[in-house]
Coordinates of C-alpha atoms in Angstrom, one line a residue:
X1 CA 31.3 135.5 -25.7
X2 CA 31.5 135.5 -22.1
X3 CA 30.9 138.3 -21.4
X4 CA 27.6 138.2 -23.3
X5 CA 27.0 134.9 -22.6
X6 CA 26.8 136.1 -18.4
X7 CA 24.6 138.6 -19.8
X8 CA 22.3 135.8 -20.6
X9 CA 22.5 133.9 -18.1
X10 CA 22.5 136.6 -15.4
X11 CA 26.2 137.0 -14.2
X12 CA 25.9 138.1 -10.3
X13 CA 22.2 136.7 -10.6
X14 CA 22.3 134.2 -8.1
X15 CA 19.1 132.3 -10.0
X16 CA 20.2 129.1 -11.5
X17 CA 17.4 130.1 -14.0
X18 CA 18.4 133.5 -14.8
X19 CA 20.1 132.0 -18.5
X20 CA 16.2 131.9 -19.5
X21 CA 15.4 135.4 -18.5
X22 CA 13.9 137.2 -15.7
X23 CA 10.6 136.3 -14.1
X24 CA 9.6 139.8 -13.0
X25 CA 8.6 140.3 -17.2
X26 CA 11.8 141.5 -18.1
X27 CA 12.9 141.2 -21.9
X28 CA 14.0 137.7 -23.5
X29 CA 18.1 137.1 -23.1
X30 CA 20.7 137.4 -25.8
X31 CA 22.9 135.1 -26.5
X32 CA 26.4 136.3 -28.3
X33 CA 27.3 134.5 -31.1
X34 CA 30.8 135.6 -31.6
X35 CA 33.5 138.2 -29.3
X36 CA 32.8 140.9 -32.1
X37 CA 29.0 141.5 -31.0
X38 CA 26.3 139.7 -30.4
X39 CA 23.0 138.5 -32.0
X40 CA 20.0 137.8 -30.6
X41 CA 19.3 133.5 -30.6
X42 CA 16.0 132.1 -30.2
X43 CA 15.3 130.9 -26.2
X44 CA 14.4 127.8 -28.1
X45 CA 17.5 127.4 -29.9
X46 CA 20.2 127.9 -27.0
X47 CA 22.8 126.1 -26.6
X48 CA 23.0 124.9 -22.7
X49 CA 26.3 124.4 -20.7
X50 CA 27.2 122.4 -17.5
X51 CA 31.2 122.5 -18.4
X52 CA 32.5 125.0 -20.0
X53 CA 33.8 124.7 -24.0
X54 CA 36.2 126.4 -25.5
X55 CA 35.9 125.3 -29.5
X56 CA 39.5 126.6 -29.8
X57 CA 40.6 123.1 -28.7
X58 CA 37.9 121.1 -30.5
X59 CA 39.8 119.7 -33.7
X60 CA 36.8 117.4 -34.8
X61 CA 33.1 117.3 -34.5
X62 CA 30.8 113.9 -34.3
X63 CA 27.5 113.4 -35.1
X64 CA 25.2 110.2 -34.9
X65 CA 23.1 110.2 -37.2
X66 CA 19.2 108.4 -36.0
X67 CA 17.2 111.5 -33.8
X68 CA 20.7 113.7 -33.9
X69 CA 20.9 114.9 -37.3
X70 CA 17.8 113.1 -38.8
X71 CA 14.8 113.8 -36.5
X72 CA 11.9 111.6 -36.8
X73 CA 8.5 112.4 -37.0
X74 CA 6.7 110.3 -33.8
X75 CA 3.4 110.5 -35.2
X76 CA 4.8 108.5 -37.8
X77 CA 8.0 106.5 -37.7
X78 CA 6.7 105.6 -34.0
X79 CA 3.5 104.7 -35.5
X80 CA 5.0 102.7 -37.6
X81 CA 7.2 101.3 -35.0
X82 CA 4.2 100.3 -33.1
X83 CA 2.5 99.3 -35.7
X84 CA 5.7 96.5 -36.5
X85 CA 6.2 95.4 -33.0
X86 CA 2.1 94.4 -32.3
X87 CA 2.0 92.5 -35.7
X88 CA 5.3 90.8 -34.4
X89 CA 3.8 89.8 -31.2
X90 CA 0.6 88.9 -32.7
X91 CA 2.0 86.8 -35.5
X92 CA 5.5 85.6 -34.4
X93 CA 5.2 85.2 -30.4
X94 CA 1.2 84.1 -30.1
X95 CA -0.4 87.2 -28.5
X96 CA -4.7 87.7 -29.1
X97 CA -5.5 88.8 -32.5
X98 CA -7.8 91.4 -30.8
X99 CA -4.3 93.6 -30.2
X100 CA -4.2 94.6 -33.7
X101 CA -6.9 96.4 -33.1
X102 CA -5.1 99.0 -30.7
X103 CA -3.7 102.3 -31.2
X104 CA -1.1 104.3 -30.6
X105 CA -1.0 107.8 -28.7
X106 CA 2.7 109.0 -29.3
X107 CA 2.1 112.0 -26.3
X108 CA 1.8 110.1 -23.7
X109 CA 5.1 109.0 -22.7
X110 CA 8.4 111.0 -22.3
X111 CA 12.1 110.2 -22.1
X112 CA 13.6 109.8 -18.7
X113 CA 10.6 106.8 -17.0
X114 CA 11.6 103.8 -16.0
X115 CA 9.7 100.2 -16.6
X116 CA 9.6 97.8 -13.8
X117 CA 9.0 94.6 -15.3
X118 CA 7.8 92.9 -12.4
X119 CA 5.5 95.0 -11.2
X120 CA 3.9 96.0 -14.5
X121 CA 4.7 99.8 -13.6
X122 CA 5.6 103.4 -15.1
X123 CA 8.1 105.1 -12.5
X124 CA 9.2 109.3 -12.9
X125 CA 11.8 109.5 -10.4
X126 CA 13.8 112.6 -9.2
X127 CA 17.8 112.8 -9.3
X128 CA 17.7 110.4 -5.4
X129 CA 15.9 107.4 -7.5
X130 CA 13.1 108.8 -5.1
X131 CA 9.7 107.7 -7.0
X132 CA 6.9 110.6 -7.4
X133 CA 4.5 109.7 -10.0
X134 CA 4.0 105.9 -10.3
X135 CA 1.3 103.9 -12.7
X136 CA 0.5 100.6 -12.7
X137 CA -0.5 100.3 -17.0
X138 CA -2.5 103.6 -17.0
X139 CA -4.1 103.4 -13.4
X140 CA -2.3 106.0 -11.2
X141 CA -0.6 104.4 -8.1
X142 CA -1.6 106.3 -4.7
X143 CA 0.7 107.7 -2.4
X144 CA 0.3 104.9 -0.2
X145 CA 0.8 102.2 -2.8
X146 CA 4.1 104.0 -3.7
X147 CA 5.4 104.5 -1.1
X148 CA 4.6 100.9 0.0
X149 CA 6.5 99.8 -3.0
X150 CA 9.0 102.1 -3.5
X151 CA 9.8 104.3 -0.2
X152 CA 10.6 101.7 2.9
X153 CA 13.4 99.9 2.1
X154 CA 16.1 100.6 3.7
X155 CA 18.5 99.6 0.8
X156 CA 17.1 101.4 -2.0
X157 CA 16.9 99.6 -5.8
X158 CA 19.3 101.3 -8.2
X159 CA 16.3 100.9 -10.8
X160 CA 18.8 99.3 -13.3
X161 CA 18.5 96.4 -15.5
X162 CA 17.8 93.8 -15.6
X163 CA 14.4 94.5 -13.3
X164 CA 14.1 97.5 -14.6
X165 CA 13.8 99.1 -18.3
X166 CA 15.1 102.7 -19.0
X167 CA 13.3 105.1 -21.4
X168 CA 16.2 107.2 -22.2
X169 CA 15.6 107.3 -25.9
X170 CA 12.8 108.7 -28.4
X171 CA 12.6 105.1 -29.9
X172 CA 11.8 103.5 -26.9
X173 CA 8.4 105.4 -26.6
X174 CA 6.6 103.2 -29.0
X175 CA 7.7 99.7 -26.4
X176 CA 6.7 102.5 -23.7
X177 CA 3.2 102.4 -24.7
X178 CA 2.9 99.2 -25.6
X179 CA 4.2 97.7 -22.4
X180 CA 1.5 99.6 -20.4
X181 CA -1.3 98.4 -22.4
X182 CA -0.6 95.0 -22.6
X183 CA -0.1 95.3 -18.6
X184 CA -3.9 96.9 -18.6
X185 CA -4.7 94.1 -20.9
X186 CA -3.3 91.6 -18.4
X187 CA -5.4 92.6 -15.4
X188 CA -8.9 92.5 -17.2
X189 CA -8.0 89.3 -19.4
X190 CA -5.5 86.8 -17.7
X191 CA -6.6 83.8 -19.4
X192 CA -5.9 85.6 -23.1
X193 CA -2.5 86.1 -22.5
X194 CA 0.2 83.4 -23.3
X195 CA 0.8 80.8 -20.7
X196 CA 3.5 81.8 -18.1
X197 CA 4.0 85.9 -20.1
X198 CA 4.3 87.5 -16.4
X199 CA 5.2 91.2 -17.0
X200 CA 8.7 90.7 -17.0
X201 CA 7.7 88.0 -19.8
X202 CA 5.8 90.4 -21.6
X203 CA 8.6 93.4 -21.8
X204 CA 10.4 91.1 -22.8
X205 CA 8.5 90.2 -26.0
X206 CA 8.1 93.5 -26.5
X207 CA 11.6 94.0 -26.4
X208 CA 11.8 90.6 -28.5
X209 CA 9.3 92.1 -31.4
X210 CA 11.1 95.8 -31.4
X211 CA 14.2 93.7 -32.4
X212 CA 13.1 91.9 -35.0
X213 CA 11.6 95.2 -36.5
X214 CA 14.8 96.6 -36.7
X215 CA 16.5 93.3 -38.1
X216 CA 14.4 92.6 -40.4
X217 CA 14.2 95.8 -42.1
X218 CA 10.1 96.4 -41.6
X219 CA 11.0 100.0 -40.0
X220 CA 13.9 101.2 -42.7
X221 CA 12.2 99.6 -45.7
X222 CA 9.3 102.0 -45.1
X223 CA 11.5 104.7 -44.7
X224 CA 13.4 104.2 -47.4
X225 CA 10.5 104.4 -49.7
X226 CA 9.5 107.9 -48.5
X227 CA 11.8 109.8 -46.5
X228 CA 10.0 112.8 -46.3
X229 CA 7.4 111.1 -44.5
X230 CA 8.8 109.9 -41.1
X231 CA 12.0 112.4 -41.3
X232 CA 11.8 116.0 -40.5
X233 CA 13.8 118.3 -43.2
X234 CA 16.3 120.6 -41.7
X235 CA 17.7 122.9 -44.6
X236 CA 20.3 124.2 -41.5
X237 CA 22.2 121.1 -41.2
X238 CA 24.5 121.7 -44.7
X239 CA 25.2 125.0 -43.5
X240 CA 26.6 124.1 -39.9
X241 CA 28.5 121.3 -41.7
X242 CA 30.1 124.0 -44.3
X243 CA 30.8 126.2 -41.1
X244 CA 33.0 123.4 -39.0
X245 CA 34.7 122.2 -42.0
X246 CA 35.7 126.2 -43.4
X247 CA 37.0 126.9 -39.4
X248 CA 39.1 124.5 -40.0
X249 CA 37.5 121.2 -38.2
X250 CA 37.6 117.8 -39.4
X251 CA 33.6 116.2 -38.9
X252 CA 33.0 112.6 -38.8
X253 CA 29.8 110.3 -38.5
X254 CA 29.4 107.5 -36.5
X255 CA 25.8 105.5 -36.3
X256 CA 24.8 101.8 -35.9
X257 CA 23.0 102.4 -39.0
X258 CA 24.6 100.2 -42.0
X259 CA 25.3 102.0 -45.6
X260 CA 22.4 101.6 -47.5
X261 CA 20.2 103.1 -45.1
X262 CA 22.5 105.1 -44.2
X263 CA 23.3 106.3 -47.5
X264 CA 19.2 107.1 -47.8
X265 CA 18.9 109.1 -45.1
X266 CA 21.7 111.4 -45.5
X267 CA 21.0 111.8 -49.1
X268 CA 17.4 113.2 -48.0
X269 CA 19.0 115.4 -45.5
X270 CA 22.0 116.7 -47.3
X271 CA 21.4 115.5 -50.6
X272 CA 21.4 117.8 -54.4
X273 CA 17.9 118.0 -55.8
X274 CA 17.2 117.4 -59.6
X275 CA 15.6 120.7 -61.1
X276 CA 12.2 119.2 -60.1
X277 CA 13.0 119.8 -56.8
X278 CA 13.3 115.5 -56.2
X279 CA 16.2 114.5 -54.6
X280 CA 19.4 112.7 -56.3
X281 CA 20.3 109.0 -54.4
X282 CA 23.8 109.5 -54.8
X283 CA 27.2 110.1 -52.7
X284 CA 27.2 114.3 -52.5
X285 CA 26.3 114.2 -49.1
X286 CA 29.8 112.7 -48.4
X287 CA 31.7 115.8 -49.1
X288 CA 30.6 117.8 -45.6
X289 CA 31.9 114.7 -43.8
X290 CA 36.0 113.5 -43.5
X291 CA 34.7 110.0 -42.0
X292 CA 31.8 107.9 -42.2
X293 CA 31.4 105.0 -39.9
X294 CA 28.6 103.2 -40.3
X295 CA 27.5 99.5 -38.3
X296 CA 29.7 101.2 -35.2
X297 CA 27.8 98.9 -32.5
X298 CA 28.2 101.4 -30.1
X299 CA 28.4 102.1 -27.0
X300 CA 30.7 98.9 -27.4
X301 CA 32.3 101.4 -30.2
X302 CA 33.8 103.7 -27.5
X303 CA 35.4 100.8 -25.6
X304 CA 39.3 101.1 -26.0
X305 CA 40.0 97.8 -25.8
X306 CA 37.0 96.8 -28.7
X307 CA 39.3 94.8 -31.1
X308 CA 36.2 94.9 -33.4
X309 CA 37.3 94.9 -37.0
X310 CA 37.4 97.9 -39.6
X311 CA 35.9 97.4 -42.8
X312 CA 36.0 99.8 -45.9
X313 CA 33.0 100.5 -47.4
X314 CA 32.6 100.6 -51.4
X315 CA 30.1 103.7 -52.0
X316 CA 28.5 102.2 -55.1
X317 CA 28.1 98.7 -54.1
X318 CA 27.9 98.4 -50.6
X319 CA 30.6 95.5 -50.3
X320 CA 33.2 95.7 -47.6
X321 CA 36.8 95.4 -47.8
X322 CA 39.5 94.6 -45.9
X323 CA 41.7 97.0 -43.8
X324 CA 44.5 97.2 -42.0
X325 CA 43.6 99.5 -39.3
X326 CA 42.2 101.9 -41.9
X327 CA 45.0 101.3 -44.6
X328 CA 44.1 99.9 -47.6
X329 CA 44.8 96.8 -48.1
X330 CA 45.8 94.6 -51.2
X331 CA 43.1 92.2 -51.8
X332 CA 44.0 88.1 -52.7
X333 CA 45.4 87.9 -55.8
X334 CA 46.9 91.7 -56.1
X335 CA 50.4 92.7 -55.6
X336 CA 49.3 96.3 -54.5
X337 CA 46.9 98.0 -52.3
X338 CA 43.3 99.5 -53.4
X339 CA 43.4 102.9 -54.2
X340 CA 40.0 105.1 -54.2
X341 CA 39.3 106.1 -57.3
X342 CA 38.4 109.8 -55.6
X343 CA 41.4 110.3 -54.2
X344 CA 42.5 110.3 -50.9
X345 CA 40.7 113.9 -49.7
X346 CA 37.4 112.4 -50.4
X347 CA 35.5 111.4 -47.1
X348 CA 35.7 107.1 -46.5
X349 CA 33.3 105.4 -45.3
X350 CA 33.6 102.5 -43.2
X351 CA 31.9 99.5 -41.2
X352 CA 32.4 98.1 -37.6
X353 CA 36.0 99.1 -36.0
X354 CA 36.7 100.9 -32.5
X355 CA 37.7 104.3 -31.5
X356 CA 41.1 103.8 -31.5
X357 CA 40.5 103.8 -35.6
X358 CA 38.6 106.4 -35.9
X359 CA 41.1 108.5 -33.8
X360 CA 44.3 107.1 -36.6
X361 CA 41.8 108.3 -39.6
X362 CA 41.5 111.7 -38.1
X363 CA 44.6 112.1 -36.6
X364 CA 43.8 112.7 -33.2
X365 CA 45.8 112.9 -30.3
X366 CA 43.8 113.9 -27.3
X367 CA 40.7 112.8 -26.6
X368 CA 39.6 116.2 -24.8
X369 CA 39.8 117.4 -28.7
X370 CA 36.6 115.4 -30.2
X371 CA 33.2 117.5 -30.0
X372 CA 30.6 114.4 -29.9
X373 CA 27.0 115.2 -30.8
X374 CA 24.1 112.4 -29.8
X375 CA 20.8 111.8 -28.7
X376 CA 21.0 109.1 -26.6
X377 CA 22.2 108.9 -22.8
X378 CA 24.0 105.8 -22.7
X379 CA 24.7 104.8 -26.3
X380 CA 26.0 108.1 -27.1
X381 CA 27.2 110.7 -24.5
X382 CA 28.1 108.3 -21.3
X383 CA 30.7 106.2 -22.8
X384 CA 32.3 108.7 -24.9
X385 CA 32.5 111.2 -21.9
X386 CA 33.3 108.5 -19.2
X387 CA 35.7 106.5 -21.0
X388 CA 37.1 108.6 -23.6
X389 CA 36.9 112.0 -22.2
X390 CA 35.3 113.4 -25.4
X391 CA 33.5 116.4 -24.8
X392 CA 29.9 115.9 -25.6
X393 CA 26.4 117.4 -26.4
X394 CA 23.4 116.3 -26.0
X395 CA 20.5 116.4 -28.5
X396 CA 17.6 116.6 -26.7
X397 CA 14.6 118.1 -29.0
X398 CA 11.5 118.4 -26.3
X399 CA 13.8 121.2 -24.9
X400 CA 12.3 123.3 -27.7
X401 CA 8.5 123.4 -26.5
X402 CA 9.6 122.9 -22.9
X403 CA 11.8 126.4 -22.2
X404 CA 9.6 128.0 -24.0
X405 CA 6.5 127.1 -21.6
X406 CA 9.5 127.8 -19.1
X407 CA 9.3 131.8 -20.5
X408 CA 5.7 132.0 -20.7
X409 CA 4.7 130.5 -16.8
X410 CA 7.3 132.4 -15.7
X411 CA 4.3 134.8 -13.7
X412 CA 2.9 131.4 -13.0
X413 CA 6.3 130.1 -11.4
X414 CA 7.1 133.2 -9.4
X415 CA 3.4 132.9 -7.9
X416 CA 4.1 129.4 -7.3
X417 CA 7.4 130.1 -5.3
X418 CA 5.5 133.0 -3.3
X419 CA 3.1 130.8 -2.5
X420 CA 5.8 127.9 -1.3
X421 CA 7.6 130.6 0.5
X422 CA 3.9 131.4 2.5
X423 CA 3.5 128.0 3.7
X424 CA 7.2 127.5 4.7
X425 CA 7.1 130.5 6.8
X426 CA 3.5 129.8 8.1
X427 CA 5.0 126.2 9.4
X428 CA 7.7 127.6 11.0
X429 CA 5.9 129.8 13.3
X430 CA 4.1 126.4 14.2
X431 CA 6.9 124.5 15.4
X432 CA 7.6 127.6 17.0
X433 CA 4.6 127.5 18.9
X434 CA 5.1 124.1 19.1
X435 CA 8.1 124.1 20.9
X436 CA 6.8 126.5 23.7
X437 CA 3.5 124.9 24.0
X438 CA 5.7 121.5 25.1
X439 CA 8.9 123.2 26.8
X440 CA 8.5 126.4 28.1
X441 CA 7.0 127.8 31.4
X442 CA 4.0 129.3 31.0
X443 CA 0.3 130.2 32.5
X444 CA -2.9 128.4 31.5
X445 CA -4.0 131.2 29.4
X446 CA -1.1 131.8 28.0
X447 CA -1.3 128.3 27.2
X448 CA -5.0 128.7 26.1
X449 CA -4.2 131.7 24.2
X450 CA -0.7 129.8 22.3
X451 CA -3.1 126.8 21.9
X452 CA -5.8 129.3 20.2
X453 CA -3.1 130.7 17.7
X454 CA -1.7 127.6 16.9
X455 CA -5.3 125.9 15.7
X456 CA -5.4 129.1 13.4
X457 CA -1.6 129.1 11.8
X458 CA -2.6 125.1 10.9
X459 CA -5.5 126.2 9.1
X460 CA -4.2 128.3 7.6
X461 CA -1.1 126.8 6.6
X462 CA -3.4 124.1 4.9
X463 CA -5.6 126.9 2.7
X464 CA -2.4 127.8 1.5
X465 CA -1.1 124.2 0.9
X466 CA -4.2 123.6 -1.1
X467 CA -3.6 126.6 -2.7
X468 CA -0.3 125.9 -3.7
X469 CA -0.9 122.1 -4.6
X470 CA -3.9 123.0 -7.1
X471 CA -1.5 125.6 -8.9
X472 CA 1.2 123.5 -8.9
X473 CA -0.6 120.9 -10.7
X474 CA -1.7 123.0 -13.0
X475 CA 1.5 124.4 -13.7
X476 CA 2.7 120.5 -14.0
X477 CA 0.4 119.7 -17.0
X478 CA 1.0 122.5 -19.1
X479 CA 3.9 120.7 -19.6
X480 CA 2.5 117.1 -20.0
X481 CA -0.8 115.9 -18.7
X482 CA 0.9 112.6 -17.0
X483 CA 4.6 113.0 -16.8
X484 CA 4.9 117.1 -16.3
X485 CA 8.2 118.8 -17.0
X486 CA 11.0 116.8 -18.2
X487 CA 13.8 118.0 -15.8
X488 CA 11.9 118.2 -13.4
X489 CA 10.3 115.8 -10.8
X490 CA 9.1 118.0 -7.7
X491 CA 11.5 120.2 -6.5
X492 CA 14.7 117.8 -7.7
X493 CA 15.9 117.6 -10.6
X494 CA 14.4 114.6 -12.6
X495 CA 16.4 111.2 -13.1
X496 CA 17.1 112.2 -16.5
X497 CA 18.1 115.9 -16.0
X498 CA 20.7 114.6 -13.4
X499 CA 22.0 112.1 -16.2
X500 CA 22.6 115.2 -18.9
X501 CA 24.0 117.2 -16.3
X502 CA 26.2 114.0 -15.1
X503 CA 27.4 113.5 -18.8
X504 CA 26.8 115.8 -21.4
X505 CA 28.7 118.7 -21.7
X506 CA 26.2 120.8 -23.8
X507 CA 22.7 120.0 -24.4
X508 CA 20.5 121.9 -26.6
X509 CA 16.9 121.4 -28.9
X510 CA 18.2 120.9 -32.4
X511 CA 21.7 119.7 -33.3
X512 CA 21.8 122.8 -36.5
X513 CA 21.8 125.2 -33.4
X514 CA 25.4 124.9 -33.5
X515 CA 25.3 127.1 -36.4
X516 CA 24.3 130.0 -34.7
X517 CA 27.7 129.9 -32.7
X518 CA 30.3 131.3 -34.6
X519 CA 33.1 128.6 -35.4
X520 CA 35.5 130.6 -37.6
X521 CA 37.5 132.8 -35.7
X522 CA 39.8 130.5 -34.7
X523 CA 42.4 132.9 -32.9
X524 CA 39.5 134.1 -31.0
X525 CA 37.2 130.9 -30.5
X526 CA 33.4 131.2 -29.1
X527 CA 33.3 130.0 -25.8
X528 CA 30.3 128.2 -24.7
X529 CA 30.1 129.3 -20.9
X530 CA 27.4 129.4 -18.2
X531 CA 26.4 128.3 -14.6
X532 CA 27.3 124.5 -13.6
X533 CA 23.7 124.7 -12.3
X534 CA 22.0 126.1 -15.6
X535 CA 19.9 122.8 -15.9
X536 CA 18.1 123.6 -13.0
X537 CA 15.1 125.1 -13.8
X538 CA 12.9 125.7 -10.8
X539 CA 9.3 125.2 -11.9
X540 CA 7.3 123.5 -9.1
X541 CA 5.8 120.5 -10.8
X542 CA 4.9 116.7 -9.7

């Protein structure tokens, strides 16, 4: 594997990029699948490394369960989502009637911005928390304004809460939106607002509404009733669960989901259909799973000192049941403890409780031995990989459309570095001449002559600037028309590229891509290898 795997990604190939294939039109890489030989995977269905896994030492694989293993559709269940939160602020918190008459465009915002609530602005910063595209609603800030704002302080912000918001999930898109319209809405119509709703007010009621979505069951009564509309179906996902579980690896679940919705979901993904091709609501699902833990709370879940309490879950009714720790426990008025009636192989599902349960129900004694799949930064993948020491991977499913753009500009991106390498070169003769002009010795014509040669090298060094500026931009919205690439923020490595790399062991498109990684040769394990610096991918966007 690693030796095919440095095939890939380039070996002695100095190009952090060289994992996605040559830029000089070279063919697609290979990925090997197991040490036996090798099978060519998809550029879009990669698995990425920043630290290096060996699955011989993985004893247990965790997946959450909402945009891990069920994606949603955005132009639906974040319609919907949208939909929920303006009816909330219209009829719960006071807002103009006239809002239910917006709509929702579920391109335009990406994972990794950050809100300010004070300001009423959209911020895409690089890895430095230095801004470089800013808008206030949807009116594009200019340099100046930014770097007014954002640039001169000599103690920079840290962009956190609670000033700031953090778009580091898919749900949050929807609030996203929302947030910069009613900030657009603001400017033009002050005196239709609520009394006193500053922007900070008003992400806040955004927040406020998105809540009571969620709590009150608008969102997961809807997609209860029809699955198949707001979930995408992966038929991969039972065969990657069959493929941990016959190598010999316990696999768990662990979402903030409760049961019944729970229970909904996973029946549409991994459900038995009836011979008319309908799915079954029942409890089959279970069997690819050792634990279910459901209502988890986290990231508060991953704390070791969480003294939350475990409660069984009973399949057909939904009630919960006491524990001790995971034991069964003998309820009032019974001289013995429950016993399941499915014996104690079958998968059990359970409600609240910490880690430190869920490490006694699987038997696990190192931390460094729990694989942990998720989609979200800081629920997810920071507190399972900073406090625990899990190993992680990160679900993150734009990557799909986003390397494969990568393969096809890569003429574009080479062009683009040429170009870079042009102006660079071009400015350094001018500080060159520069430097003489002011320091050394020389005749009037000389002078005249140095003078004459440096008027030229500046224009030309700002033809090719141009140049380079309108190709770049172009370049940047292939990707996205506002927010371009999403590692990506100039030359730097975006805010949220530097938090995967930070925290998440693996990151790939799709979490069923595990299955094209051979798990089952236990004595000779796959190991997932490849530069620390493989996240870097050096296309020349805003």
């Amino acid at each position: 594997m690693e030796k095919g795997y440095e095939t890939a990604v380039g070996g002695d190939n100095s190009s952090p990029f060289s994992h996605m294939g040559s830029t000089d039109g070279g063919q697609q890489p290979c990925v090997w699948s197991s040490p036996q030989g090798g099978c060519k995977i998809d550029i879009r269905k990669q698995i990425f490394c920043n630290r290096s896994l060996n699955m011989k030492n993985i004893l247990a694989v965790g997946f959450d369960m909402d945009y891990t293993l069920a994606q949603y559709k955005p132009e639906t269940f974040e319609s919907l989502a949208y939909d929920g939160t303006i009816r909330k602020l219209v009829y719960d918190l006071g807002y103009p009637r006239e809002l239910l008459d917006w709509s929702f465009d579920w391109t335009y915002m990406v994972r990794g911005l950050v809100l300010d609530k004070k300001r009423g602005n959209i911020l895409k910063m690089d890895r430095h928390k230095y801004v470089k595209v800013a808008y206030h609603g949807f009116k594009e800030l200019s340099k100046e304004d930014k770097v007014g704002t954002y640039g001169n302080t000599l103690i920079r912000d840290s962009f956190d809460e609670p000033d700031y918001a953090l778009i580091d999930t898919l749900f949050s898109l929807a609030e996203a939106y929302l947030f910069a319209q009613l900030v657009d809405f603001k400017d033009k119509n002050l005196e239709k607002i609520p009394k006193g709703a500053d922007y900070s007010v008003m992400y806040k009621d955004v927040r406020a509404a998105v809540d009571l979505c969620h709590r009150d069951g608008t969102l997961k009564q809807m997609v209860a009733k029809d699955p198949k509309r707001y979930i995408n179906e992966d038929t991969t996902i039972v065969p990657m669960l069959k493929m941990l579980r016959d190598s010999g690896r316990a696999t768990f679940l662990v979402t903030n989901s409760l049961w019944d919705y729970t229970n909904i979901v996973m029946n549409f993904l991994c459900g038995s259909r009836a011979l008319d091709g309908s799915r079954k609501c029942n409890f089959d699902w279970l069997q690819y799973f050792d634990v279910v833990i459901t209502g988890s709370a986290k990231p508060s879940f991953f704390h070791e000192g969480n003294r939350a309490n475990l409660f069984e879950v009973e399949h057909e009714s939904g009630m919960l049941l006491n524990t001790d720790n995971g034991s069964p426990m003998a309820q009032v008025g019974s001289s013995s403890p429950r016993l399941s009636l499915k014996g104690d192989k079958a998968c059990r599902v359970f409600q609240g409780g910490s880690v430190g349960h869920l490490h006694k129900l699987l038997s696990i004694e190192s931390s460094s031995q729990v694989l942990y799949v998720g989609d979200h930064i800081y629920g997810d993948i920071l507190r399972s990989k900073k406090v625990l020491g899990w190993r992680t991977m990160l679900v993150v499913p734009e990557l799909e459309r986003e390397v494969e753009l990568l393969w096809e500009l890569r003429d574009t991106r080479k062009q683009l570095r040429k170009l870079r390498n042009e102006r660079d070169l071009i400015e350094d003769k001018i500080h060159h001449l520069k430097w003489s002009l002011k320091f050394e010795d020389t005749s009037a014509d000389e002078k005249q002559k140095l003078s004459s040669e440096y008027n030229a090298l500046e224009s030309e060094r700002d033809g090719v600037r141009i140049t380079h500026q309108d190709a770049q931009r172009e370049c940047h919205k292939m990707f996205h028309k506002i927010w371009g690439q999403l590692m990506k923020t100039g030359y730097q490595n975006s805010r949220f590229a530097h938090q995967v790399e930070r925290f998440a062991c693996l990151y790939t498109s799709q979490v069923s891509n595990l299955s094209l990684y051979s798990q089952t040769n236990t004595t000779d394990p796959v190991k997932i290898t490849c530069p620390m610096n493989s996240i870097l991918f050096p296309c020349e966007t805003f």
